[in-house]
Each structure stands twice: as structure tokens, then as C-alpha cells.
């Protein structure tokens, strides 16, 4: 193995360590607790080492968001592939999405609530963001009416799911009616089936 290859591998490993530490710290103590000073202490590297990988906390949060979208895509894909028909797939993905947001609140916030320097819905968006969106689109496309804009329909489905996650997590919607709300959402999307 060349010295260059080893250095690249070590750099990638440090980046993973920083992102993982930020993610874990945010999940246990919230994003306010994630500072470069605190992360440096957690991973036992100096702050200049962190800055050699990321410009600051915002860049670290963006890296966490990208990783989170990759994780979300995996969960959505598994839910979609386990379903037997389009209606079941739409419901399974809805449940997987809302479950993800409720289980991983700090990660979800980095992905979809907090301001991060990531381009969304543009060709410059990182592949994991598109991958997660494509999983949502994969369950919407089969239920779209002929001539319907599946991109807009997917965005509306996503917005509904995001709204449910956000409102339940903030206590504005009571938790016990979650399944009923998902059933209503799926029912309206699949009424024509």
C-alpha cells in the first residue's frame, strides 16, 4: 500500500469518526452541545485537525445530514421491497419514514429541519439525498394518475410525512392517533386504485 493510499484511508477514517461523534453527541445532548471544541475532546484530536476536514459545525451537520439520507434510503428501500402491492408499499414507506424521524430526532433535524449548507432538489445535491427521494418516488409513481406530475406528487407525499413527524415530535399532534393519520394520508393518495 502506498503512503498516499494510507493517508487517504486515514483521512476518511478521521472524517467518519468526526461525523459519528457529532451524530452521537447530537442524539444524546442535542445539536447545541455539538461544538468543534467538544468534538475535538470526544475524538481526542485537536481542533485544527477537525478544521482540516470540515470548515466548522455547519459543515459537520451537512455531512451528518448526507449520511442520514443514506441511512433513510436503506430503511425506505427495505420497507418498499417487503410490500406486496402499491398501496402496501406506500403505507410501509410512510411508516418507515415517520419511524425514522421519531427514533432519530437529532439526525432528522440535521437532515430536514435545521439550516445546513446542502443543495436540495438541484443537480448539485449529494447522491444520498437523491437516493432517499427516489425511494419515496418509487412508491408514489405506481399510484399516480396518467399525466400527473409524479415529482410534485412525491414532494406532497414527503411534505405530509414530514409534517406528521414534526408535529408529533413537537407535541402538537397527539401520538396515539399516529396510525390513523397515516391511514388517512395513504387512503387519499390511493383513492383511485
PDB file of C-alpha atoms in Angstrom:
ATOM      1  CA  UNK A   1       0.000   0.000   0.000  1.00  0.00           C
ATOM      2  CA  UNK A   2       1.389   3.377  -0.953  1.00  0.00           C
ATOM      3  CA  UNK A   3       1.838   6.187   1.557  1.00  0.00           C
ATOM      4  CA  UNK A   4      -0.733   8.267  -0.342  1.00  0.00           C
ATOM      5  CA  UNK A   5      -3.321   5.475  -0.160  1.00  0.00           C
ATOM      6  CA  UNK A   6      -2.712   5.017   3.552  1.00  0.00           C
ATOM      7  CA  UNK A   7      -3.067   8.770   4.191  1.00  0.00           C
ATOM      8  CA  UNK A   8      -6.314   8.915   2.211  1.00  0.00           C
ATOM      9  CA  UNK A   9      -7.667   5.962   4.173  1.00  0.00           C
ATOM     10  CA  UNK A  10      -6.657   7.562   7.485  1.00  0.00           C
ATOM     11  CA  UNK A  11      -8.250  10.869   6.450  1.00  0.00           C
ATOM     12  CA  UNK A  12     -11.510   9.146   5.505  1.00  0.00           C
ATOM     13  CA  UNK A  13     -11.466   7.296   8.827  1.00  0.00           C
ATOM     14  CA  UNK A  14     -10.994  10.564  10.758  1.00  0.00           C
ATOM     15  CA  UNK A  15     -13.909  12.106   8.860  1.00  0.00           C
ATOM     16  CA  UNK A  16     -16.118   9.113   9.724  1.00  0.00           C
ATOM     17  CA  UNK A  17     -15.036   9.420  13.354  1.00  0.00           C
ATOM     18  CA  UNK A  18     -15.911  13.126  13.452  1.00  0.00           C
ATOM     19  CA  UNK A  19     -19.313  12.597  11.811  1.00  0.00           C
ATOM     20  CA  UNK A  20     -20.137   9.647  14.064  1.00  0.00           C
ATOM     21  CA  UNK A  21     -19.128  11.557  17.196  1.00  0.00           C
ATOM     22  CA  UNK A  22     -21.217  14.570  16.132  1.00  0.00           C
ATOM     23  CA  UNK A  23     -24.202  12.361  15.415  1.00  0.00           C
ATOM     24  CA  UNK A  24     -23.958  10.537  18.751  1.00  0.00           C
ATOM     25  CA  UNK A  25     -23.441  13.733  20.728  1.00  0.00           C
ATOM     26  CA  UNK A  26     -26.400  15.399  18.991  1.00  0.00           C
ATOM     27  CA  UNK A  27     -28.643  12.405  19.694  1.00  0.00           C
ATOM     28  CA  UNK A  28     -27.759  12.336  23.385  1.00  0.00           C
ATOM     29  CA  UNK A  29     -27.430  16.057  24.154  1.00  0.00           C
ATOM     30  CA  UNK A  30     -28.814  17.975  21.164  1.00  0.00           C
ATOM     31  CA  UNK A  31     -27.131  20.000  18.436  1.00  0.00           C
ATOM     32  CA  UNK A  32     -26.299  22.859  20.801  1.00  0.00           C
ATOM     33  CA  UNK A  33     -23.845  20.527  22.554  1.00  0.00           C
ATOM     34  CA  UNK A  34     -22.012  19.835  19.292  1.00  0.00           C
ATOM     35  CA  UNK A  35     -19.107  22.250  19.091  1.00  0.00           C
ATOM     36  CA  UNK A  36     -15.729  21.814  17.467  1.00  0.00           C
ATOM     37  CA  UNK A  37     -14.100  22.072  20.894  1.00  0.00           C
ATOM     38  CA  UNK A  38     -16.349  19.346  22.309  1.00  0.00           C
ATOM     39  CA  UNK A  39     -15.901  17.114  19.262  1.00  0.00           C
ATOM     40  CA  UNK A  40     -12.132  17.509  19.413  1.00  0.00           C
ATOM     41  CA  UNK A  41     -12.205  16.366  23.033  1.00  0.00           C
ATOM     42  CA  UNK A  42     -14.558  13.461  22.227  1.00  0.00           C
ATOM     43  CA  UNK A  43     -12.423  12.053  19.435  1.00  0.00           C
ATOM     44  CA  UNK A  44      -9.085  13.046  21.010  1.00  0.00           C
ATOM     45  CA  UNK A  45      -7.876  15.178  18.126  1.00  0.00           C
ATOM     46  CA  UNK A  46      -7.071  18.874  18.138  1.00  0.00           C
ATOM     47  CA  UNK A  47      -9.481  21.468  16.789  1.00  0.00           C
ATOM     48  CA  UNK A  48      -7.124  22.221  13.868  1.00  0.00           C
ATOM     49  CA  UNK A  49      -7.459  18.564  12.832  1.00  0.00           C
ATOM     50  CA  UNK A  50     -11.252  18.968  12.768  1.00  0.00           C
ATOM     51  CA  UNK A  51     -10.897  22.156  10.725  1.00  0.00           C
ATOM     52  CA  UNK A  52      -8.648  20.345   8.275  1.00  0.00           C
ATOM     53  CA  UNK A  53     -11.658  18.125   7.494  1.00  0.00           C
ATOM     54  CA  UNK A  54     -14.622  20.474   7.971  1.00  0.00           C
ATOM     55  CA  UNK A  55     -14.968  24.275   7.905  1.00  0.00           C
ATOM     56  CA  UNK A  56     -16.992  24.194  11.115  1.00  0.00           C
ATOM     57  CA  UNK A  57     -20.117  22.878  12.789  1.00  0.00           C
ATOM     58  CA  UNK A  58     -22.346  23.639   9.790  1.00  0.00           C
ATOM     59  CA  UNK A  59     -20.169  21.524   7.510  1.00  0.00           C
ATOM     60  CA  UNK A  60     -20.200  18.702  10.052  1.00  0.00           C
ATOM     61  CA  UNK A  61     -24.002  18.913  10.273  1.00  0.00           C
ATOM     62  CA  UNK A  62     -24.197  18.764   6.476  1.00  0.00           C
ATOM     63  CA  UNK A  63     -22.040  15.617   6.482  1.00  0.00           C
ATOM     64  CA  UNK A  64     -24.305  14.117   9.156  1.00  0.00           C
ATOM     65  CA  UNK A  65     -27.354  15.008   7.017  1.00  0.00           C
ATOM     66  CA  UNK A  66     -25.878  13.311   3.950  1.00  0.00           C
ATOM     67  CA  UNK A  67     -25.101  10.187   5.974  1.00  0.00           C
ATOM     68  CA  UNK A  68     -28.604  10.298   7.456  1.00  0.00           C
ATOM     69  CA  UNK A  69     -30.178  10.430   3.999  1.00  0.00           C
ATOM     70  CA  UNK A  70     -28.184   7.354   3.020  1.00  0.00           C
ATOM     71  CA  UNK A  71     -29.454   5.566   6.149  1.00  0.00           C
ATOM     72  CA  UNK A  72     -33.024   6.684   5.454  1.00  0.00           C
ATOM     73  CA  UNK A  73     -32.841   5.434   1.868  1.00  0.00           C
ATOM     74  CA  UNK A  74     -31.799   1.986   3.105  1.00  0.00           C
ATOM     75  CA  UNK A  75     -34.752   1.820   5.506  1.00  0.00           C
ATOM     76  CA  UNK A  76     -37.239   3.084   2.913  1.00  0.00           C
ATOM     77  CA  UNK A  77     -35.964   0.608   0.309  1.00  0.00           C
ATOM     78  CA  UNK A  78     -36.324  -2.306   2.722  1.00  0.00           C
ATOM     79  CA  UNK A  79     -39.887  -1.266   3.558  1.00  0.00           C
ATOM     80  CA  UNK A  80     -40.791  -0.832  -0.114  1.00  0.00           C
ATOM     81  CA  UNK A  81     -39.327  -4.157  -1.194  1.00  0.00           C
ATOM     82  CA  UNK A  82     -41.104  -6.052   1.592  1.00  0.00           C
ATOM     83  CA  UNK A  83     -44.526  -4.818   0.428  1.00  0.00           C
ATOM     84  CA  UNK A  84     -46.829  -6.914  -1.752  1.00  0.00           C
ATOM     85  CA  UNK A  85     -48.624  -4.200  -3.711  1.00  0.00           C
ATOM     86  CA  UNK A  86     -48.502  -0.429  -4.388  1.00  0.00           C
ATOM     87  CA  UNK A  87     -50.848   0.541  -1.558  1.00  0.00           C
ATOM     88  CA  UNK A  88     -48.938  -1.576   0.952  1.00  0.00           C
ATOM     89  CA  UNK A  89     -45.636  -0.134  -0.313  1.00  0.00           C
ATOM     90  CA  UNK A  90     -46.889   3.432   0.129  1.00  0.00           C
ATOM     91  CA  UNK A  91     -48.014   2.616   3.680  1.00  0.00           C
ATOM     92  CA  UNK A  92     -44.827   0.726   4.561  1.00  0.00           C
ATOM     93  CA  UNK A  93     -42.607   3.548   3.355  1.00  0.00           C
ATOM     94  CA  UNK A  94     -44.747   6.083   5.238  1.00  0.00           C
ATOM     95  CA  UNK A  95     -44.344   4.089   8.432  1.00  0.00           C
ATOM     96  CA  UNK A  96     -40.610   3.626   7.876  1.00  0.00           C
ATOM     97  CA  UNK A  97     -40.145   7.362   7.227  1.00  0.00           C
ATOM     98  CA  UNK A  98     -42.105   8.524  10.273  1.00  0.00           C
ATOM     99  CA  UNK A  99     -40.475   5.887  12.459  1.00  0.00           C
ATOM    100  CA  UNK A 100     -37.017   7.051  11.328  1.00  0.00           C
ATOM    101  CA  UNK A 101     -37.829  10.663  12.207  1.00  0.00           C
ATOM    102  CA  UNK A 102     -39.187   9.740  15.615  1.00  0.00           C
ATOM    103  CA  UNK A 103     -36.336   7.329  16.506  1.00  0.00           C
ATOM    104  CA  UNK A 104     -33.528   9.650  15.408  1.00  0.00           C
ATOM    105  CA  UNK A 105     -34.683  13.194  16.176  1.00  0.00           C
ATOM    106  CA  UNK A 106     -31.292  14.939  16.062  1.00  0.00           C
ATOM    107  CA  UNK A 107     -30.330  13.191  12.845  1.00  0.00           C
ATOM    108  CA  UNK A 108     -33.720  14.033  11.326  1.00  0.00           C
ATOM    109  CA  UNK A 109     -33.280  17.662  12.352  1.00  0.00           C
ATOM    110  CA  UNK A 110     -29.900  17.846  10.603  1.00  0.00           C
ATOM    111  CA  UNK A 111     -31.442  16.310   7.502  1.00  0.00           C
ATOM    112  CA  UNK A 112     -34.679  18.265   7.209  1.00  0.00           C
ATOM    113  CA  UNK A 113     -35.235  20.887   9.898  1.00  0.00           C
ATOM    114  CA  UNK A 114     -32.048  22.789  10.705  1.00  0.00           C
ATOM    115  CA  UNK A 115     -30.355  25.062   8.201  1.00  0.00           C
ATOM    116  CA  UNK A 116     -27.453  23.211   6.606  1.00  0.00           C
ATOM    117  CA  UNK A 117     -25.386  24.145   3.615  1.00  0.00           C
ATOM    118  CA  UNK A 118     -26.692  21.465   1.266  1.00  0.00           C
ATOM    119  CA  UNK A 119     -28.398  21.923  -2.067  1.00  0.00           C
ATOM    120  CA  UNK A 120     -31.732  20.121  -2.179  1.00  0.00           C
ATOM    121  CA  UNK A 121     -33.696  19.373  -5.354  1.00  0.00           C
ATOM    122  CA  UNK A 122     -30.873  20.502  -7.627  1.00  0.00           C
ATOM    123  CA  UNK A 123     -28.415  18.568  -9.778  1.00  0.00           C
ATOM    124  CA  UNK A 124     -25.714  19.529  -7.238  1.00  0.00           C
ATOM    125  CA  UNK A 125     -27.491  17.710  -4.393  1.00  0.00           C
ATOM    126  CA  UNK A 126     -25.377  14.865  -2.992  1.00  0.00           C
ATOM    127  CA  UNK A 127     -26.380  11.429  -4.245  1.00  0.00           C
ATOM    128  CA  UNK A 128     -27.716  10.174  -0.865  1.00  0.00           C
ATOM    129  CA  UNK A 129     -30.317  12.985  -0.880  1.00  0.00           C
ATOM    130  CA  UNK A 130     -31.487  11.911  -4.328  1.00  0.00           C
ATOM    131  CA  UNK A 131     -31.403   8.265  -3.271  1.00  0.00           C
ATOM    132  CA  UNK A 132     -33.806   8.909  -0.376  1.00  0.00           C
ATOM    133  CA  UNK A 133     -36.094  10.974  -2.618  1.00  0.00           C
ATOM    134  CA  UNK A 134     -36.085   8.226  -5.282  1.00  0.00           C
ATOM    135  CA  UNK A 135     -37.264   5.737  -2.664  1.00  0.00           C
ATOM    136  CA  UNK A 136     -40.243   7.998  -1.915  1.00  0.00           C
ATOM    137  CA  UNK A 137     -40.883   8.416  -5.643  1.00  0.00           C
ATOM    138  CA  UNK A 138     -40.734   4.645  -6.192  1.00  0.00           C
ATOM    139  CA  UNK A 139     -43.885   4.166  -4.121  1.00  0.00           C
ATOM    140  CA  UNK A 140     -45.679   7.222  -5.480  1.00  0.00           C
ATOM    141  CA  UNK A 141     -45.158   6.508  -9.200  1.00  0.00           C
ATOM    142  CA  UNK A 142     -47.342   3.361  -9.283  1.00  0.00           C
ATOM    143  CA  UNK A 143     -50.301   5.231  -7.783  1.00  0.00           C
ATOM    144  CA  UNK A 144     -50.012   8.384  -9.911  1.00  0.00           C
ATOM    145  CA  UNK A 145     -52.770   9.011 -12.416  1.00  0.00           C
ATOM    146  CA  UNK A 146     -51.832   9.225 -16.075  1.00  0.00           C
ATOM    147  CA  UNK A 147     -50.360  12.628 -16.857  1.00  0.00           C
ATOM    148  CA  UNK A 148     -49.896  13.512 -13.187  1.00  0.00           C
ATOM    149  CA  UNK A 149     -46.579  15.110 -12.218  1.00  0.00           C
ATOM    150  CA  UNK A 150     -45.021  12.351 -10.099  1.00  0.00           C
ATOM    151  CA  UNK A 151     -42.297  14.689  -8.851  1.00  0.00           C
ATOM    152  CA  UNK A 152     -44.849  17.081  -7.363  1.00  0.00           C
ATOM    153  CA  UNK A 153     -46.913  14.192  -6.043  1.00  0.00           C
ATOM    154  CA  UNK A 154     -43.794  12.752  -4.367  1.00  0.00           C
ATOM    155  CA  UNK A 155     -42.956  16.130  -2.849  1.00  0.00           C
ATOM    156  CA  UNK A 156     -46.513  16.367  -1.483  1.00  0.00           C
ATOM    157  CA  UNK A 157     -46.316  12.852  -0.007  1.00  0.00           C
ATOM    158  CA  UNK A 158     -42.946  13.728   1.567  1.00  0.00           C
ATOM    159  CA  UNK A 159     -44.338  17.016   2.914  1.00  0.00           C
ATOM    160  CA  UNK A 160     -47.230  15.146   4.531  1.00  0.00           C
ATOM    161  CA  UNK A 161     -44.871  12.676   6.187  1.00  0.00           C
ATOM    162  CA  UNK A 162     -42.509  15.437   7.298  1.00  0.00           C
ATOM    163  CA  UNK A 163     -45.428  17.390   8.752  1.00  0.00           C
ATOM    164  CA  UNK A 164     -46.584  14.385  10.748  1.00  0.00           C
ATOM    165  CA  UNK A 165     -43.096  13.739  12.131  1.00  0.00           C
ATOM    166  CA  UNK A 166     -42.512  17.378  13.005  1.00  0.00           C
ATOM    167  CA  UNK A 167     -45.903  17.966  14.616  1.00  0.00           C
ATOM    168  CA  UNK A 168     -45.794  14.760  16.671  1.00  0.00           C
ATOM    169  CA  UNK A 169     -42.254  15.387  17.881  1.00  0.00           C
ATOM    170  CA  UNK A 170     -43.189  18.886  18.989  1.00  0.00           C
ATOM    171  CA  UNK A 171     -46.231  17.591  20.876  1.00  0.00           C
ATOM    172  CA  UNK A 172     -48.680  19.442  18.650  1.00  0.00           C
ATOM    173  CA  UNK A 173     -50.279  16.220  17.436  1.00  0.00           C
ATOM    174  CA  UNK A 174     -51.074  13.502  19.972  1.00  0.00           C
ATOM    175  CA  UNK A 175     -49.090  10.311  19.487  1.00  0.00           C
ATOM    176  CA  UNK A 176     -51.996   7.822  19.873  1.00  0.00           C
ATOM    177  CA  UNK A 177     -53.638   8.878  16.587  1.00  0.00           C
ATOM    178  CA  UNK A 178     -50.477   8.410  14.506  1.00  0.00           C
ATOM    179  CA  UNK A 179     -51.622   5.214  12.784  1.00  0.00           C
ATOM    180  CA  UNK A 180     -54.983   6.787  11.921  1.00  0.00           C
ATOM    181  CA  UNK A 181     -53.277   9.810  10.386  1.00  0.00           C
ATOM    182  CA  UNK A 182     -51.020   7.602   8.275  1.00  0.00           C
ATOM    183  CA  UNK A 183     -54.050   5.590   7.133  1.00  0.00           C
ATOM    184  CA  UNK A 184     -55.830   8.803   6.103  1.00  0.00           C
ATOM    185  CA  UNK A 185     -52.800  10.014   4.179  1.00  0.00           C
ATOM    186  CA  UNK A 186     -52.382   6.697   2.380  1.00  0.00           C
ATOM    187  CA  UNK A 187     -56.123   6.494   1.735  1.00  0.00           C
ATOM    188  CA  UNK A 188     -56.147   9.850  -0.021  1.00  0.00           C
ATOM    189  CA  UNK A 189     -53.096   9.004  -2.106  1.00  0.00           C
ATOM    190  CA  UNK A 190     -54.503   5.649  -3.175  1.00  0.00           C
ATOM    191  CA  UNK A 191     -58.197   6.532  -3.584  1.00  0.00           C
ATOM    192  CA  UNK A 192     -58.027   5.933  -7.330  1.00  0.00           C
ATOM    193  CA  UNK A 193     -56.520   2.436  -7.032  1.00  0.00           C
TER     194      UNK A 193
END
